[in-house]
Short mmCIF file of C-alpha atoms and ligand atoms in Angstrom, two decimals:
data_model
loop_
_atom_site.label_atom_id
_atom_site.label_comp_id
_atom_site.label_asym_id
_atom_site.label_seq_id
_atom_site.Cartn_x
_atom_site.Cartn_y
_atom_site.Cartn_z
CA UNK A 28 5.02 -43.68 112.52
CA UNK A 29 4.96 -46.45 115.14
CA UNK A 30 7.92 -47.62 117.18
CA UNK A 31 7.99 -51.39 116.29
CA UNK A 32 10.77 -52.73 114.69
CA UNK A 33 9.96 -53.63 111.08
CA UNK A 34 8.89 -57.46 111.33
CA UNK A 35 6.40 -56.19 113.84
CA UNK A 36 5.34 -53.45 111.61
CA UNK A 37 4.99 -55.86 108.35
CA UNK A 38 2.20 -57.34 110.49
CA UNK A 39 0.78 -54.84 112.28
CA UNK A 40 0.75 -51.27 111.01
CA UNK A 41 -2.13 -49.92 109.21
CA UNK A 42 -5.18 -51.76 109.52
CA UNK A 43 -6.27 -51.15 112.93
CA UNK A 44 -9.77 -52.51 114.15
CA UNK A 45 -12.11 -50.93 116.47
CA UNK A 46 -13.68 -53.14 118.74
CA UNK A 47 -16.34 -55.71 116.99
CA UNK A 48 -14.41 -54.56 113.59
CA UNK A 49 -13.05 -57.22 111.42
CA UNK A 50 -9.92 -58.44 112.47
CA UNK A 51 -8.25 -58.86 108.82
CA UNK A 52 -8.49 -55.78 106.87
CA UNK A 53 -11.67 -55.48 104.74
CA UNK A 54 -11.76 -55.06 100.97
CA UNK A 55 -13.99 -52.29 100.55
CA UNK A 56 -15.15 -53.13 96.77
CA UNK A 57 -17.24 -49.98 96.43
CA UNK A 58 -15.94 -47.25 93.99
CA UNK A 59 -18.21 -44.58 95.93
CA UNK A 60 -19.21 -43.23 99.16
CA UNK A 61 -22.25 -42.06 100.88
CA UNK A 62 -22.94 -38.44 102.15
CA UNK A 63 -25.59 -37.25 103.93
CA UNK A 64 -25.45 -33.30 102.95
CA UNK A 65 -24.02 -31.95 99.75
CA UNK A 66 -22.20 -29.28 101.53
CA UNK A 67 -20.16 -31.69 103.03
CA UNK A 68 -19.16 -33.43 99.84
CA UNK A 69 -18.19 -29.72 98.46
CA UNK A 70 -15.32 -29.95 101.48
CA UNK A 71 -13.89 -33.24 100.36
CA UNK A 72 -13.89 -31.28 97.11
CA UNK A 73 -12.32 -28.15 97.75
CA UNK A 74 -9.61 -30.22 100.03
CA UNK A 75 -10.96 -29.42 103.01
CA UNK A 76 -11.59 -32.04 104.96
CA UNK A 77 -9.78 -35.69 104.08
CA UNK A 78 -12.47 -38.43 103.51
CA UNK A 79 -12.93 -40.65 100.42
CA UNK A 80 -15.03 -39.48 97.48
CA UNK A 81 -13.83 -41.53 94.94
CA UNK A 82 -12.34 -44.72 94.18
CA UNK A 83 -9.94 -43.60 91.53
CA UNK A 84 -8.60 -41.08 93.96
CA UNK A 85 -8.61 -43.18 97.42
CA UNK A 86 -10.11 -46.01 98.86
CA UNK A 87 -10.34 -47.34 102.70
CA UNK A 88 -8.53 -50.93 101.81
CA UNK A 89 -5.82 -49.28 99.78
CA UNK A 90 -5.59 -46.55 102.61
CA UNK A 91 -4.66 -49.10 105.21
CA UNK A 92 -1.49 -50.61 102.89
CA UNK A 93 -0.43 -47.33 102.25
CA UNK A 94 -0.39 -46.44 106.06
CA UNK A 95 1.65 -49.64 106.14
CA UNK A 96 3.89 -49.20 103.41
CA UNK A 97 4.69 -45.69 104.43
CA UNK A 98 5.35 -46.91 108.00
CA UNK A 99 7.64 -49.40 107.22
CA UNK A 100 9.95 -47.00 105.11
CA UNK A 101 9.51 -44.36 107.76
CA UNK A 102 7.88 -41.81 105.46
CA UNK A 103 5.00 -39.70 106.22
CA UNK A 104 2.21 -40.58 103.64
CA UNK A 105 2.29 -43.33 100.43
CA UNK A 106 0.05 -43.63 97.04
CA UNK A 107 -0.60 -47.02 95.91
CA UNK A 108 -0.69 -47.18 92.21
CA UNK A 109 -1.12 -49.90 89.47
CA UNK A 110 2.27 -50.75 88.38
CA UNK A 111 5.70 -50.13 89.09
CA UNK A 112 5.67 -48.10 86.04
CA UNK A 113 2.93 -45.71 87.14
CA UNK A 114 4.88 -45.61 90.15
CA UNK A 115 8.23 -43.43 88.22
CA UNK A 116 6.08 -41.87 86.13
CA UNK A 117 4.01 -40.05 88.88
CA UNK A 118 6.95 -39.35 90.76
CA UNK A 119 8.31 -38.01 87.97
CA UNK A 120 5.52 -36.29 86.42
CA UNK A 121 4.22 -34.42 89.96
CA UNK A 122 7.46 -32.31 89.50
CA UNK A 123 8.69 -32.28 86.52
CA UNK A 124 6.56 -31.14 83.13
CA UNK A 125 7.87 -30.11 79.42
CA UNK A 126 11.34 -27.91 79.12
CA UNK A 127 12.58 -29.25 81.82
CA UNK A 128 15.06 -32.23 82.69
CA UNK A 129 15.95 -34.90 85.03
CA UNK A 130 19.38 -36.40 85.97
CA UNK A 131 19.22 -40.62 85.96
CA UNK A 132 21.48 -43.25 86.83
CA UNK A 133 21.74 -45.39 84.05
CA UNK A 134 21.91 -48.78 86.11
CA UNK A 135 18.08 -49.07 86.43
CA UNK A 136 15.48 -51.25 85.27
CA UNK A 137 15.21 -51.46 81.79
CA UNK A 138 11.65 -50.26 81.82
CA UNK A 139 12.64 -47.39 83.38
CA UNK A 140 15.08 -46.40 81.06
CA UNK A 141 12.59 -46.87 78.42
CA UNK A 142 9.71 -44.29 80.50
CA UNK A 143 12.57 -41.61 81.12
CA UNK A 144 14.36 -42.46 77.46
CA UNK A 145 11.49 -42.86 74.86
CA UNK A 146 8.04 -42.03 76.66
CA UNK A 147 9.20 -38.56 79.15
CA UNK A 148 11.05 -37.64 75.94
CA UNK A 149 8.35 -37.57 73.92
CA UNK A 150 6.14 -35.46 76.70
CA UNK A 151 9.11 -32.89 76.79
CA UNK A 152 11.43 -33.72 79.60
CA UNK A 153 14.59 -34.73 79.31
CA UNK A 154 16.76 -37.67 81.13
CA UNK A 155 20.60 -36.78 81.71
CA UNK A 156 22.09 -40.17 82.64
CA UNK A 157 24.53 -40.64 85.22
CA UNK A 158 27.02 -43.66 85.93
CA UNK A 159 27.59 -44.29 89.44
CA UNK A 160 31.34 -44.42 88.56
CA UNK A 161 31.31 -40.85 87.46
CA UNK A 162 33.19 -38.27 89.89
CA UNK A 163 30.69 -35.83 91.39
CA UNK A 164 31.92 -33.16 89.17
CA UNK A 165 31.00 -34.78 86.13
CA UNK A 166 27.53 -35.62 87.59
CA UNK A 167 27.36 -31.76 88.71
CA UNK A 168 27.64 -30.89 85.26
CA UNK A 169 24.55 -32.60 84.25
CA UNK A 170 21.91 -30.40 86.13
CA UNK A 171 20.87 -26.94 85.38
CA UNK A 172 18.09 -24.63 86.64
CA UNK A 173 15.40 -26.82 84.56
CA UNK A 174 16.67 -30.25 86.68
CA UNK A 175 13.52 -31.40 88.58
CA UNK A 176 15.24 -34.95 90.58
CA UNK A 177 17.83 -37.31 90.94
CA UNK A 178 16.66 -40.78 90.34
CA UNK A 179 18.33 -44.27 90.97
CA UNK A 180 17.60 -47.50 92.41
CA UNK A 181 18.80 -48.80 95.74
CA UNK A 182 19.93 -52.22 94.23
CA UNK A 183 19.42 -51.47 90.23
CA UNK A 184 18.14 -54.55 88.21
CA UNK A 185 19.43 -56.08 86.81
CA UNK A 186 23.00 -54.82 87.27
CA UNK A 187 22.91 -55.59 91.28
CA UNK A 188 24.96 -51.79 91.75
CA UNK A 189 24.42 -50.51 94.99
CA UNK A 190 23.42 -46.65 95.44
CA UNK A 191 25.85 -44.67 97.30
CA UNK A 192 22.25 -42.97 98.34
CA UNK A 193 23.91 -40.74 101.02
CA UNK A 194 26.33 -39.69 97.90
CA UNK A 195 23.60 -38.95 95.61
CA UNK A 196 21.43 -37.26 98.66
CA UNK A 197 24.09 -34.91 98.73
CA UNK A 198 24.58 -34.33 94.81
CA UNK A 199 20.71 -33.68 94.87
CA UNK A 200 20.60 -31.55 97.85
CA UNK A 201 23.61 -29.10 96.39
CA UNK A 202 21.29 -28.67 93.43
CA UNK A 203 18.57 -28.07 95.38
CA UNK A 204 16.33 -31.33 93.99
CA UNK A 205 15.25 -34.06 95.77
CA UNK A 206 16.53 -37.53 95.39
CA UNK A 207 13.96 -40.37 94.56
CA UNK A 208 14.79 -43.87 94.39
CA UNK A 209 13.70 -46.99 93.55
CA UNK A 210 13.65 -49.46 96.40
CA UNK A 211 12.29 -52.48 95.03
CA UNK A 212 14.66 -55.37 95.31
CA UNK A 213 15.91 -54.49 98.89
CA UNK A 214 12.00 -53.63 100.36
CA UNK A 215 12.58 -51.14 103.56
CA UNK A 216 13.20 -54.66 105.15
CA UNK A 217 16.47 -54.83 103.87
CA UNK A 218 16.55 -50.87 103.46
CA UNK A 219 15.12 -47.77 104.30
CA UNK A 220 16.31 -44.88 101.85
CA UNK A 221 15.12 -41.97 104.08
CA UNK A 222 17.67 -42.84 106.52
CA UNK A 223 20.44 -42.08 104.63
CA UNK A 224 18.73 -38.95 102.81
CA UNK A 225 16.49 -39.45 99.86
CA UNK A 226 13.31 -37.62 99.69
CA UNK A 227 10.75 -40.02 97.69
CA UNK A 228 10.65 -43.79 97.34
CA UNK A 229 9.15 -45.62 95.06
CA UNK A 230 8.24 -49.56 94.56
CA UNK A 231 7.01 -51.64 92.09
CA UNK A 232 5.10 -53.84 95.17
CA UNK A 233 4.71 -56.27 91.82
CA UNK A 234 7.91 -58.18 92.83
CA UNK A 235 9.08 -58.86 97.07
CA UNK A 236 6.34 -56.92 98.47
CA UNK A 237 3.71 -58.97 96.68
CA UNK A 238 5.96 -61.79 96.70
CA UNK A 239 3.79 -64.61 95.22
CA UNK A 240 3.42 -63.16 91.54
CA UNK A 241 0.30 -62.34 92.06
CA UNK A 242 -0.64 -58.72 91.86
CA UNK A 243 0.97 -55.30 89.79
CA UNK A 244 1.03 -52.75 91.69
CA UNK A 245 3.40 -49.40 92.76
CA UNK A 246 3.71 -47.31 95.51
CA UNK A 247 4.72 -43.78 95.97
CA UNK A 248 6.15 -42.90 99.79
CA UNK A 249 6.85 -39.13 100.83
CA UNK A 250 10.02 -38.73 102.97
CA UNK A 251 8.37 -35.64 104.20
CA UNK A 252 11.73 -33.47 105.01
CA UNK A 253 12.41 -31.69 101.52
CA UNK A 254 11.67 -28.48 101.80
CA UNK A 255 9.88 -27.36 98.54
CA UNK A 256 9.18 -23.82 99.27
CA UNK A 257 13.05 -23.21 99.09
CA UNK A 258 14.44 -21.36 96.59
CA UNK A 259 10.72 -21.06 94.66
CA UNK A 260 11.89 -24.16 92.47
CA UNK A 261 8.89 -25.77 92.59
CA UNK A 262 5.88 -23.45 92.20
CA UNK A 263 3.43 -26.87 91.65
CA UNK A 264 3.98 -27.13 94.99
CA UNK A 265 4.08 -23.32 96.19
CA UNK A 266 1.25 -21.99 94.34
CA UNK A 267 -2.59 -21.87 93.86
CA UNK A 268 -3.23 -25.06 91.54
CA UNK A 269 -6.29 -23.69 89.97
CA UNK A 270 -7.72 -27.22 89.59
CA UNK A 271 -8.58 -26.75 93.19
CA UNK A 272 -10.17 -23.49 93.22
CA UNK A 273 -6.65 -21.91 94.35
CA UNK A 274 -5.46 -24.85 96.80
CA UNK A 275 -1.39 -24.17 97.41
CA UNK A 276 -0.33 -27.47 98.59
CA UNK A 277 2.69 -26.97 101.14
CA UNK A 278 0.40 -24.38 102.90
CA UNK A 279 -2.33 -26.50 103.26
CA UNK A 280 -0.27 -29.55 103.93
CA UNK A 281 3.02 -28.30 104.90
CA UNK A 282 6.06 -29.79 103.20
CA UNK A 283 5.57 -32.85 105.40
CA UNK A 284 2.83 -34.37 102.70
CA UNK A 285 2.63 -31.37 99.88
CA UNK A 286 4.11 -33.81 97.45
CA UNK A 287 2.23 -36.88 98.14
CA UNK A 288 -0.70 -34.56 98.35
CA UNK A 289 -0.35 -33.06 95.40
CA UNK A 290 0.43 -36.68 93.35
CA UNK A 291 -2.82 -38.22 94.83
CA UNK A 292 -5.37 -35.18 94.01
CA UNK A 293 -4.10 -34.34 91.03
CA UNK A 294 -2.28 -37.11 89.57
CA UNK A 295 -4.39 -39.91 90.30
CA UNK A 296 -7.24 -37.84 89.73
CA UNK A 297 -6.10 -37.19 86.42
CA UNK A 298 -4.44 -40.43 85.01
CA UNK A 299 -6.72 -42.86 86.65
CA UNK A 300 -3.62 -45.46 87.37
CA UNK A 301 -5.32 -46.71 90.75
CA UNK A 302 -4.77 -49.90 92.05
CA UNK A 303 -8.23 -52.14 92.57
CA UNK A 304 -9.18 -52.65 96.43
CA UNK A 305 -8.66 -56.84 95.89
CA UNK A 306 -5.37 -55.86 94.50
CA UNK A 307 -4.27 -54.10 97.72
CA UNK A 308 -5.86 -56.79 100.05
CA UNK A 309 -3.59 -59.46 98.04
CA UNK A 310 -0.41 -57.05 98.38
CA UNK A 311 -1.23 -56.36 102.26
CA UNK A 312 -1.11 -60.65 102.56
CA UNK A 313 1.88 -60.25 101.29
CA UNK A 314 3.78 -57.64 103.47
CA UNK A 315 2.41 -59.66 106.55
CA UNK A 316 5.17 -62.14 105.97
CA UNK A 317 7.30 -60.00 103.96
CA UNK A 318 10.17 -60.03 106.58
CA UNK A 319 10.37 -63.25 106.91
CA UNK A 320 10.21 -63.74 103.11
CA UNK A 321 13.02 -61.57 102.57
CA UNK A 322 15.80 -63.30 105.32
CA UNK A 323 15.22 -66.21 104.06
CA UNK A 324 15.42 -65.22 100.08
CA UNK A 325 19.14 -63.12 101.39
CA UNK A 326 20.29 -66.92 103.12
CA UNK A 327 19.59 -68.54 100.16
CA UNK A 328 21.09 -66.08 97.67
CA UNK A 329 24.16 -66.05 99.40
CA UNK A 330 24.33 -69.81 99.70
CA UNK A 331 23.59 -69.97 95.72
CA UNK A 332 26.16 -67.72 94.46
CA UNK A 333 28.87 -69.25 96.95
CA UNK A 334 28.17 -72.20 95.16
CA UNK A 335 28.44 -70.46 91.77
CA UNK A 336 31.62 -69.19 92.55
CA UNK A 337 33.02 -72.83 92.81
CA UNK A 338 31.35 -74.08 89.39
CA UNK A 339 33.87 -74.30 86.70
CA UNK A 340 30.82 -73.08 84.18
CA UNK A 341 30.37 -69.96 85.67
CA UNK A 342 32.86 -67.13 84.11
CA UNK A 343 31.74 -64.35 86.65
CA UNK A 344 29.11 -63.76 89.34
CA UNK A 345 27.34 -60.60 90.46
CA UNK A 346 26.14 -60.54 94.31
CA UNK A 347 26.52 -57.73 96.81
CA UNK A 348 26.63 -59.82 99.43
CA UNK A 349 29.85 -62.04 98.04
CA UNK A 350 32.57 -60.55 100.25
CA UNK A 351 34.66 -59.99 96.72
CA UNK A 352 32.17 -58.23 95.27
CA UNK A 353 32.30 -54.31 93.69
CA UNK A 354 29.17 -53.95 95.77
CA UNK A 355 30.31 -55.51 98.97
CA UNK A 356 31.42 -52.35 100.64
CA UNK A 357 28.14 -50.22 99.75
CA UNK A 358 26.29 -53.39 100.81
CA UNK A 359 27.78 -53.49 103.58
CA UNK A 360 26.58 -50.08 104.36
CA UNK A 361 22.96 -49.82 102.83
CA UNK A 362 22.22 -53.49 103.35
CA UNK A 363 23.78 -55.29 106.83
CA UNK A 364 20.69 -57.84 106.81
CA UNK A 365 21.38 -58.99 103.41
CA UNK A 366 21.32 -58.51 99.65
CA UNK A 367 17.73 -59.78 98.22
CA UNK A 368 17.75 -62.66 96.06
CA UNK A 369 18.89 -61.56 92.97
CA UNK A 370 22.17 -63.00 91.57
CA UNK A 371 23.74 -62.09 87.76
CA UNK A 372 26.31 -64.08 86.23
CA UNK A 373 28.15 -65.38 83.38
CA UNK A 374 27.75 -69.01 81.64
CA UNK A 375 30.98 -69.66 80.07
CA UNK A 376 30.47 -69.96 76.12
CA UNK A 377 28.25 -66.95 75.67
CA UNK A 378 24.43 -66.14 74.89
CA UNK A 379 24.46 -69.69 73.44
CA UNK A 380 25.26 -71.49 76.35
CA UNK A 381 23.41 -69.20 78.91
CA UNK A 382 20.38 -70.12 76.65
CA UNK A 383 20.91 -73.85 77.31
CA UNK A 384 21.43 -73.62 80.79
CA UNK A 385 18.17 -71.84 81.37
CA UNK A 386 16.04 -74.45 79.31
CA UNK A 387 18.23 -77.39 81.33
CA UNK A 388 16.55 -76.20 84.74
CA UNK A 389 13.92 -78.21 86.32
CA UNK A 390 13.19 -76.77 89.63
CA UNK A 391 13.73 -72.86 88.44
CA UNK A 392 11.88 -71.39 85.77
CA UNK A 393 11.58 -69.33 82.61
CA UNK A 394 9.58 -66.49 83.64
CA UNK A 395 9.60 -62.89 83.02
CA UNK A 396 9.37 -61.71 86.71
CA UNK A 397 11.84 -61.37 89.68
CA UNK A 398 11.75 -61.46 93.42
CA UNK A 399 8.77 -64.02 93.94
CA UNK A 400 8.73 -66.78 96.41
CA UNK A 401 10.12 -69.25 93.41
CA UNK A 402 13.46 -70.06 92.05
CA UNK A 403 13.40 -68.19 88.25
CA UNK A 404 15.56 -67.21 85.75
CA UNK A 405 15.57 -64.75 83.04
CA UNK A 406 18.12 -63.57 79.92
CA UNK A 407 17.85 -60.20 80.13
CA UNK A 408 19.55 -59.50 76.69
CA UNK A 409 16.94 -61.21 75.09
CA UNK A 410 14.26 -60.11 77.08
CA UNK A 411 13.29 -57.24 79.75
CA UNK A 412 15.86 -55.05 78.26
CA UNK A 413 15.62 -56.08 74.35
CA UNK A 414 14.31 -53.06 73.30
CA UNK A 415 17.54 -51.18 74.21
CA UNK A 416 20.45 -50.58 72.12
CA UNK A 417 23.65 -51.98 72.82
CA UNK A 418 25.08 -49.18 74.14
CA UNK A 419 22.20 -48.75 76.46
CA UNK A 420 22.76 -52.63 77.53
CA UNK A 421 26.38 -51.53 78.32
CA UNK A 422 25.72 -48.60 80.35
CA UNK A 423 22.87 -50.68 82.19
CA UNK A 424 25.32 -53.18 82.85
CA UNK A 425 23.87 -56.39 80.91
CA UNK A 426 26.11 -58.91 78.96
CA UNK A 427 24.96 -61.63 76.22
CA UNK A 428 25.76 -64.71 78.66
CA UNK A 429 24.29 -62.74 81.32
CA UNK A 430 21.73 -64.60 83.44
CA UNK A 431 19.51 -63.30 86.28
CA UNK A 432 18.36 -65.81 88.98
CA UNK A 433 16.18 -64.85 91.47
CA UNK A 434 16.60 -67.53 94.38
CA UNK A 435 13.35 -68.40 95.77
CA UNK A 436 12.37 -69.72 99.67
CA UNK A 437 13.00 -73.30 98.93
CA UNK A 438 15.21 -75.67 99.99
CA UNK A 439 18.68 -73.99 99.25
CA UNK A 440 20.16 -77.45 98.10
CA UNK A 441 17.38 -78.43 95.59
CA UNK A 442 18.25 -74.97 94.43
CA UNK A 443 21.93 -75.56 94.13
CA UNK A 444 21.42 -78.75 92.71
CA UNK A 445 18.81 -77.54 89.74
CA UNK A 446 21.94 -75.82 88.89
CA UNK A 447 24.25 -77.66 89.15
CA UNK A 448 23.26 -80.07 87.03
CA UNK A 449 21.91 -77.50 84.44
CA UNK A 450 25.41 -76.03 83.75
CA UNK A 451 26.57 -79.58 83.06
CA UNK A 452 24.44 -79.67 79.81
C1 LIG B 510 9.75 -54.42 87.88
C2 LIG B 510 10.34 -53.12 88.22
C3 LIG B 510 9.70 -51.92 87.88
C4 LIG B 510 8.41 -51.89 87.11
O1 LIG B 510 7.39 -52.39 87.90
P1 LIG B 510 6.03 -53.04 87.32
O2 LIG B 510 5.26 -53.31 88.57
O3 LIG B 510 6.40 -54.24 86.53
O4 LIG B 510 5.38 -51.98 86.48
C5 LIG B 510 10.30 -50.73 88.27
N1 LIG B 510 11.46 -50.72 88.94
C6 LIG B 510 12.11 -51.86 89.27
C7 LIG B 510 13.40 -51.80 90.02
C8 LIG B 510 11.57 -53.10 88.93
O5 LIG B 510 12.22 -54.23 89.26
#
């Protein structure tokens, strides 16, 4: 891990040149790699030396923007992989398998909910969900000897609840688990999990990290500091995995990068969800200005839903960063440089008029994506979280006249105005 603070870092970490190297990381479009004896290869197979075999399983360009990625959260290792989705599921899936369970907050993605919910279900592991509003001995009571993790999301979409992380660090960490959480909308710009005790992070780099809606992607980052050999809980971790002739991976790799280890050889191995090497050149263009991206998406989020507050139109307003927010005080704590650019509120007169608002807008646009450099909006009821019952909409905290803007880098008073004249209509 380097010392630079984490603009410098965006910029500089991973991709290092040697002298008469390229100065802007390569993309190394090749999905194989040359070896002069066979012996040598048998190494890289048996996980004995580290090297690059395969492009489903690792790749120089992709190895550079995971160094970078896991620098900037402060982790010790990171898997790129080809979605957001893949992302959960992997972290999931490397420590978790059928009869056993996992303990959710329910104010996540709607995706998510659907992966843990419908898909996990159907491979034989169960998701207990959690409200962040439950005491801890009601959460308690949802883990057993079967519970594999503790999962939530730093700032869940599209609810905009703040994790109590050190809270739910602790909760995990009595039960012996780790915590893994979603740190999408924040970036480790904004926050850096590990600080305040979770174990794994995960990203779907589709949305800030990207940042111009250009590439899917997801990333996996190790915290390095659980210690899996405790208690024998996780023998995937602490015993010979005979799919590498007896390789066990904390004493190979020490608990530092078992995990990480393990999720890359064997996952990615298996499942194939890799990202492409042009993909992760696109996403490392993206991190390079991904500080600067994200102070100025906090400014003008903050600017926007002061505004909203004032507008007669506007029956409530979600925003960590509004000092009379539910989140303020957790934001506060978790996220002193600012709240991302993701603002949920209310247009007075329901679904109906939330619908007309969204088709008034000029400058921000109908799209089914977040945390890009442009202005959008999106009704979640109708869309990203459709496919959940009502109940499920409750507990994930979306209304009917719920809207979800997620304030670009432009001007903040085009922004404002787009609005303004939008809930006029
Ligand atoms: C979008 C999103 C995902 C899913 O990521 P994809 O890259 O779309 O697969 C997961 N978690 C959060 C918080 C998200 O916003």
């Amino acid at each position: 891990m380097s010392n630079y603070k984490i603009d410098t870092k965006c910029i500089q970490s991973g991709y290092v040149p040697e002298n008469g190297q390229p100065r802007v990381l390569p993309i190394y479009q090749s999905t194989t790699y040359r070896y002069t004896d066979a012996d040598n290869l048998g190494d890289l197979f048996d996980l004995k030396v580290e090297g690059h075999m395969y492009s489903r399983i690792s790749n120089p360009t992709l190895a550079c923007v995971e160094e970078k990625i896991a620098d900037l959260e402060g982790g010790t290792g990171a898997m790129l992989v080809s979605s957001g989705q893949s992302a959960n599921l992997c972290a999931v899936l490397n420590i978790a398998s059928a009869g056993q369970n996992i303990v959710a907050l329910s104010e996540i993605y709607g995706g998510t909910v659907n992966l843990f919910a419908v898909s996990l279900k159907k491979m034989g592991i169960e998701t207990r969900f959690a409200t962040g509003s439950m005491s801890d001995e009601e959460i308690d009571a949802l883990f057993d000897e079967n519970t594999r993790l503790l999962f939530g999301e730093t700032i869940a979409n599209p609810a905009l609840r703040v994790l109590d992380i050190e809270r739910f660090a602790k909760i995990a960490h009595r039960h012996n688990v780790p915590l893994v959480v979603d740190n999408t909308f924040p970036t480790p710009v904004l926050c850096r999990p590990f600080e305040f005790g979770a174990d794994i992070v995960t990203h779907s780099t589709t949305k800030y990290m990207d940042g111009h809606a250009t590439v899917l992607g997801g990333v996996i980052v190790d915290g390095g500091r659980f210690d899996w050999t405790a208690g024998s809980k996780y023998p995937e971790l602490t015993t010979p995995d005979e799919s590498y002739h007896g390789v066990v991976y904390t004493e190979q790799f020490g608990n530092k990068v078992a995990y990480i280890t393990k999720a890359r050889v064997q996952l990615l191995r298996d499942f194939g969800c890799t990202m492409s090497p042009m993909a992760a050149f696109i996403l490392n263009l993206g991190l390079e200005t991904l500080s600067l991206r994200m102070e100025k998406h906090c400014k003008n989020a903050l600017k926007v839903a002061e505004y909203l507050k004032t507008n007669p139109h506007v029956s409530w307003i979600s925003y960590p960063g509004l000092e009379d927010d539910s989140q303020y005080l957790l934001a506060k704590k978790y996220l002193p440089d600012g709240c991302c650019g993701v603002i949920s509120f209310g247009v007075k007169g329901g679904r109906e008029k939330a619908v007309k608002f969204m088709n008034g807008l000029k400058l921000a646009q109908i799209v089914v994506h977040v945390a890009d450099a442009r202005t959008s909006v999106l009704h979640p009821a109708s869309t990203t979280h459709r496919q959940l019952t009502d109940e499920q909409l409750v507990a994930s905290g979306v209304l009917p006249e719920q809207v979800r803007l997620s304030v670009g880098i432009e001007n903040p008073d085009d922004i404002i105005s787009d609005i303004a004249q939008a809930l006029e209509l």
